[in-house]
CSV table of C-alpha atoms in Angstrom, one decimal:
chain,number,residue,atom,x,y,z
A,1,UNK,CA,144.0,139.9,89.1
A,2,UNK,CA,140.6,137.9,89.4
A,3,UNK,CA,138.0,138.6,86.0
A,4,UNK,CA,134.6,138.0,87.0
A,5,UNK,CA,131.6,136.9,85.1
A,6,UNK,CA,129.2,138.6,85.3
A,7,UNK,CA,125.0,138.2,83.7
A,8,UNK,CA,122.2,141.4,83.3
A,9,UNK,CA,118.7,139.3,83.2
A,10,UNK,CA,116.9,141.8,82.0
A,11,UNK,CA,113.2,142.3,82.9
A,12,UNK,CA,111.7,142.0,79.9
A,13,UNK,CA,109.2,140.0,77.6
A,14,UNK,CA,109.2,136.8,80.5
A,15,UNK,CA,105.2,137.0,81.2
A,16,UNK,CA,105.8,134.7,84.3
A,17,UNK,CA,107.9,135.2,86.5
A,18,UNK,CA,108.7,132.4,86.6
A,19,UNK,CA,111.0,132.6,83.7
A,20,UNK,CA,112.7,134.9,84.7
A,21,UNK,CA,113.1,133.3,88.8
A,22,UNK,CA,114.6,130.1,86.4
A,23,UNK,CA,117.1,132.2,84.9
A,24,UNK,CA,118.8,132.9,88.1
A,25,UNK,CA,119.0,129.2,89.3
A,26,UNK,CA,120.6,128.5,85.9
A,27,UNK,CA,123.2,131.2,85.3
A,28,UNK,CA,124.2,130.9,89.6
A,29,UNK,CA,124.3,127.6,88.3
A,30,UNK,CA,126.3,128.0,85.2
A,31,UNK,CA,129.2,129.8,88.0
A,32,UNK,CA,128.2,132.7,87.6
A,33,UNK,CA,130.0,135.1,90.4
A,34,UNK,CA,126.9,138.6,89.8
A,35,UNK,CA,123.8,138.3,88.7
A,36,UNK,CA,122.7,141.4,88.4
A,37,UNK,CA,119.3,143.6,86.3
A,38,UNK,CA,117.9,146.9,85.2
A,39,UNK,CA,116.2,150.1,87.1
A,40,UNK,CA,113.2,150.5,83.9
A,41,UNK,CA,109.6,150.5,83.8
A,42,UNK,CA,109.7,149.0,80.0
A,43,UNK,CA,111.9,147.1,78.3
A,44,UNK,CA,114.6,149.0,76.0
A,45,UNK,CA,113.8,146.3,73.0
A,46,UNK,CA,111.4,144.4,71.1
A,47,UNK,CA,108.1,145.0,72.4
A,48,UNK,CA,108.5,148.9,74.2
A,49,UNK,CA,105.2,148.0,76.1
A,50,UNK,CA,105.7,144.0,76.2
A,51,UNK,CA,106.5,142.1,79.3
A,52,UNK,CA,108.4,143.6,82.2
A,53,UNK,CA,108.7,143.9,86.2
A,54,UNK,CA,110.0,146.3,88.8
A,55,UNK,CA,114.1,146.2,90.0
A,56,UNK,CA,114.4,146.2,93.5
A,57,UNK,CA,111.2,144.2,94.8
A,58,UNK,CA,113.4,141.1,92.1
A,59,UNK,CA,116.5,142.0,93.3
A,60,UNK,CA,114.4,140.8,97.3
A,61,UNK,CA,113.5,138.2,96.1
A,62,UNK,CA,116.8,137.1,94.4
A,63,UNK,CA,118.3,137.4,97.8
A,64,UNK,CA,116.8,134.7,99.0
A,65,UNK,CA,116.4,132.5,96.7
A,66,UNK,CA,120.8,132.4,96.1
A,67,UNK,CA,122.5,131.1,98.0
A,68,UNK,CA,126.8,132.4,96.5
A,69,UNK,CA,126.1,134.7,93.9
A,70,UNK,CA,126.4,138.5,94.6
A,71,UNK,CA,122.8,140.1,93.0
A,72,UNK,CA,122.8,144.2,92.1
A,73,UNK,CA,120.9,146.3,88.8
A,74,UNK,CA,123.2,148.0,86.4
A,75,UNK,CA,122.0,150.0,87.2
A,76,UNK,CA,119.5,152.2,89.4
A,77,UNK,CA,117.4,155.4,87.5
A,78,UNK,CA,119.6,158.1,90.1
A,79,UNK,CA,116.1,160.0,90.1
A,80,UNK,CA,113.6,157.3,90.9
A,81,UNK,CA,113.7,156.5,93.8
A,82,UNK,CA,114.8,159.2,96.9
A,83,UNK,CA,118.5,158.4,98.0
A,84,UNK,CA,117.8,157.7,101.4
A,85,UNK,CA,114.4,155.5,101.1
A,86,UNK,CA,116.6,153.8,98.3
A,87,UNK,CA,119.9,153.4,101.4
A,88,UNK,CA,117.8,152.0,103.3
A,89,UNK,CA,116.8,149.4,100.4
A,90,UNK,CA,119.9,148.5,99.8
A,91,UNK,CA,121.1,147.8,103.6
A,92,UNK,CA,118.2,145.3,104.1
A,93,UNK,CA,117.9,143.8,100.4
A,94,UNK,CA,122.4,143.2,101.9
A,95,UNK,CA,121.1,141.9,104.9
A,96,UNK,CA,118.0,139.2,103.3
A,97,UNK,CA,121.2,138.3,101.4
A,98,UNK,CA,123.9,137.5,103.8
A,99,UNK,CA,126.0,140.9,102.5
A,100,UNK,CA,125.9,140.0,98.7
A,101,UNK,CA,124.0,143.3,97.5
A,102,UNK,CA,126.3,145.9,95.0
A,103,UNK,CA,124.5,148.9,94.1
A,104,UNK,CA,125.2,150.2,91.0
A,105,UNK,CA,122.9,153.4,90.2
A,106,UNK,CA,123.4,155.8,87.2
A,107,UNK,CA,121.6,159.2,86.4
A,108,UNK,CA,118.6,157.7,84.4
A,109,UNK,CA,118.0,158.1,81.0
A,110,UNK,CA,115.2,156.1,78.9
A,111,UNK,CA,112.6,158.7,78.8
A,112,UNK,CA,109.9,156.6,78.7
A,113,UNK,CA,110.2,155.7,82.0
A,114,UNK,CA,110.4,158.8,83.4
A,115,UNK,CA,108.1,160.2,81.7
A,116,UNK,CA,105.2,157.5,82.4
A,117,UNK,CA,105.7,157.5,86.3
A,118,UNK,CA,105.4,161.2,87.2
A,119,UNK,CA,109.3,161.5,87.6
A,120,UNK,CA,111.2,164.6,86.0
A,121,UNK,CA,113.0,164.1,82.9
A,122,UNK,CA,115.1,166.8,82.9
A,123,UNK,CA,118.4,166.7,80.9
A,124,UNK,CA,121.4,165.3,80.9
A,125,UNK,CA,123.3,167.9,83.1
A,126,UNK,CA,120.5,167.7,85.8
A,127,UNK,CA,120.3,164.2,86.0
A,128,UNK,CA,124.1,164.6,87.4
A,129,UNK,CA,123.7,167.6,88.9
A,130,UNK,CA,120.8,165.0,90.7
A,131,UNK,CA,122.6,162.2,91.0
A,132,UNK,CA,125.8,164.2,92.6
A,133,UNK,CA,123.3,165.2,94.7
A,134,UNK,CA,122.0,162.0,96.3
A,135,UNK,CA,125.1,159.9,96.1
A,136,UNK,CA,126.6,161.5,99.6
A,137,UNK,CA,123.4,161.3,101.3
A,138,UNK,CA,123.4,157.9,100.2
A,139,UNK,CA,127.0,157.0,101.5
A,140,UNK,CA,125.6,158.7,104.6
A,141,UNK,CA,122.4,156.9,105.6
A,142,UNK,CA,124.5,153.4,105.0
A,143,UNK,CA,126.2,154.5,107.6
A,144,UNK,CA,123.5,154.8,110.6
A,145,UNK,CA,121.5,152.0,109.4
A,146,UNK,CA,120.6,150.4,112.4
A,147,UNK,CA,121.8,147.1,112.0
A,148,UNK,CA,123.9,148.5,109.8
A,149,UNK,CA,125.2,146.7,106.6
A,150,UNK,CA,126.2,143.6,107.3
A,151,UNK,CA,129.8,144.7,105.4
A,152,UNK,CA,130.9,148.1,103.7
A,153,UNK,CA,128.2,147.8,100.5
A,154,UNK,CA,130.3,148.0,96.9
A,155,UNK,CA,129.3,151.3,95.0
A,156,UNK,CA,129.0,151.1,91.3
A,157,UNK,CA,128.3,154.1,89.1
A,158,UNK,CA,127.3,153.6,85.7
A,159,UNK,CA,128.8,155.9,82.9
A,160,UNK,CA,131.4,157.8,81.4
A,161,UNK,CA,131.5,161.8,81.2
A,162,UNK,CA,134.9,162.8,81.9
A,163,UNK,CA,134.1,166.3,83.0
A,164,UNK,CA,130.6,165.0,85.8
A,165,UNK,CA,130.8,161.3,86.0
A,166,UNK,CA,133.8,160.1,86.2
A,167,UNK,CA,134.6,163.2,88.5
A,168,UNK,CA,131.4,161.6,91.1
A,169,UNK,CA,132.9,158.0,90.2
A,170,UNK,CA,136.0,158.9,91.2
A,171,UNK,CA,134.7,160.3,95.0
A,172,UNK,CA,132.5,157.4,95.4
A,173,UNK,CA,132.3,153.7,93.0
A,174,UNK,CA,134.1,151.2,93.8
A,175,UNK,CA,133.4,149.1,90.5
A,176,UNK,CA,132.9,152.1,87.5
A,177,UNK,CA,130.7,150.4,84.9
A,178,UNK,CA,132.2,151.6,81.1
A,179,UNK,CA,130.4,151.4,78.5
A,180,UNK,CA,133.2,152.1,76.1
A,181,UNK,CA,135.0,150.2,73.8
A,182,UNK,CA,139.4,149.4,74.0
A,183,UNK,CA,140.5,152.9,73.6
A,184,UNK,CA,137.9,154.3,75.0
A,185,UNK,CA,138.5,152.5,78.0
A,186,UNK,CA,141.9,153.2,78.3
A,187,UNK,CA,141.5,156.5,77.5
A,188,UNK,CA,138.7,157.4,80.2
A,189,UNK,CA,140.9,155.5,82.4
A,190,UNK,CA,142.9,158.3,82.4
A,191,UNK,CA,140.7,161.0,82.2
A,192,UNK,CA,139.4,158.9,86.0
A,193,UNK,CA,142.9,159.3,87.0
A,194,UNK,CA,143.6,163.0,87.0
A,195,UNK,CA,140.0,163.1,89.6
A,196,UNK,CA,141.3,160.8,91.2
A,197,UNK,CA,144.7,163.0,91.5
A,198,UNK,CA,141.6,165.9,93.0
A,199,UNK,CA,139.3,164.5,94.9
A,200,UNK,CA,142.7,162.6,96.6
A,201,UNK,CA,141.4,159.0,95.5
A,202,UNK,CA,144.3,156.5,94.2
A,203,UNK,CA,141.6,155.4,91.8
A,204,UNK,CA,143.6,152.2,91.7
A,205,UNK,CA,141.6,150.4,94.1
A,206,UNK,CA,138.1,151.1,92.0
A,207,UNK,CA,137.3,148.4,89.6
A,208,UNK,CA,136.7,147.2,86.6
A,209,UNK,CA,133.2,146.3,84.4
A,210,UNK,CA,132.7,146.3,80.9
A,211,UNK,CA,130.0,144.5,79.1
A,212,UNK,CA,131.6,141.0,77.8
A,213,UNK,CA,133.7,141.2,74.1
A,214,UNK,CA,134.0,137.7,73.7
A,215,UNK,CA,136.7,135.1,74.5
A,216,UNK,CA,138.6,137.0,71.1
A,217,UNK,CA,139.1,140.2,72.4
A,218,UNK,CA,138.3,139.7,76.5
A,219,UNK,CA,142.5,139.6,77.7
A,220,UNK,CA,143.3,143.2,75.5
A,221,UNK,CA,139.9,144.4,78.1
A,222,UNK,CA,142.4,142.8,81.1
A,223,UNK,CA,145.1,143.9,80.5
A,224,UNK,CA,143.5,146.9,80.5
A,225,UNK,CA,142.5,146.9,83.9
A,226,UNK,CA,138.8,145.5,83.3
A,227,UNK,CA,138.0,142.5,86.1
A,228,UNK,CA,134.0,142.7,85.6
A,229,UNK,CA,132.6,140.8,82.1
A,230,UNK,CA,129.2,141.2,82.2
A,231,UNK,CA,126.6,139.5,79.8
A,232,UNK,CA,123.1,140.6,78.4
A,233,UNK,CA,120.6,138.9,78.3
A,234,UNK,CA,116.5,138.6,78.2
A,235,UNK,CA,113.3,137.3,78.5
A,236,UNK,CA,111.5,134.8,77.7
A,237,UNK,CA,114.6,132.2,76.8
A,238,UNK,CA,117.2,133.8,78.8
A,239,UNK,CA,119.4,132.2,76.8
A,240,UNK,CA,122.6,131.0,78.4
A,241,UNK,CA,125.0,130.6,75.7
A,242,UNK,CA,127.5,133.4,75.9
A,243,UNK,CA,127.0,133.8,79.3
A,244,UNK,CA,129.1,130.2,80.2
A,245,UNK,CA,131.1,130.9,77.7
A,246,UNK,CA,132.5,133.7,79.3
A,247,UNK,CA,132.4,131.8,82.6
A,248,UNK,CA,134.7,128.9,80.6
A,249,UNK,CA,137.1,131.5,79.4
A,250,UNK,CA,137.3,132.7,83.2
A,251,UNK,CA,137.8,129.7,84.2
A,252,UNK,CA,140.8,128.9,81.5
A,253,UNK,CA,142.7,131.7,81.8
A,254,UNK,CA,142.5,131.9,86.3
């Protein structure tokens, strides 16, 4: 089983974009497999009105800056953009990167993002309903773009709602990002398998993605099906110490 290591370079608390550009370079040089950002408009910790940059324009820059790593958002806020536009943005960044984009998406949750940028926050149920409406539109738009994407762009869905989100994962995802601990990951994997039977899909093809649990627990998560570990780090320092520990663990277990 091939295990990948990702880093989420959180686009917060970096008043100079050059700090992020440098962190991307250092991450690729360190040997990560994937460089993620996130799709928020304000920091999520520290000074909540601090420095912050936008997700998808940044991914376009990363597509040009990098050579080997995959790139993507962990995750795009499902309600922020027209889904057909989002799919076309993804198709374009896919070409810019030479086929290295992962299209990560979730239902969204941070109310400040919605309120201050004029989006309807709604309820968890309404945001999931919107995501369910958007996903087939994204898939269909990717099919008709000219030129077509360079590959079938992997679709990552983040979340763990057992009735709705996991059903969407079973229907659409190539990668499922779970925020669960080990026991919850095992339990929700069983629930995902049930949804797979309902929609007629073998969900063993869906990669399992989790946050890096540390070298002492990583093998337990691999045994439970995880194949992608991601370490998050914020500005202005973008400390990659933990990322390098995860890479060392990956390389020792190949």
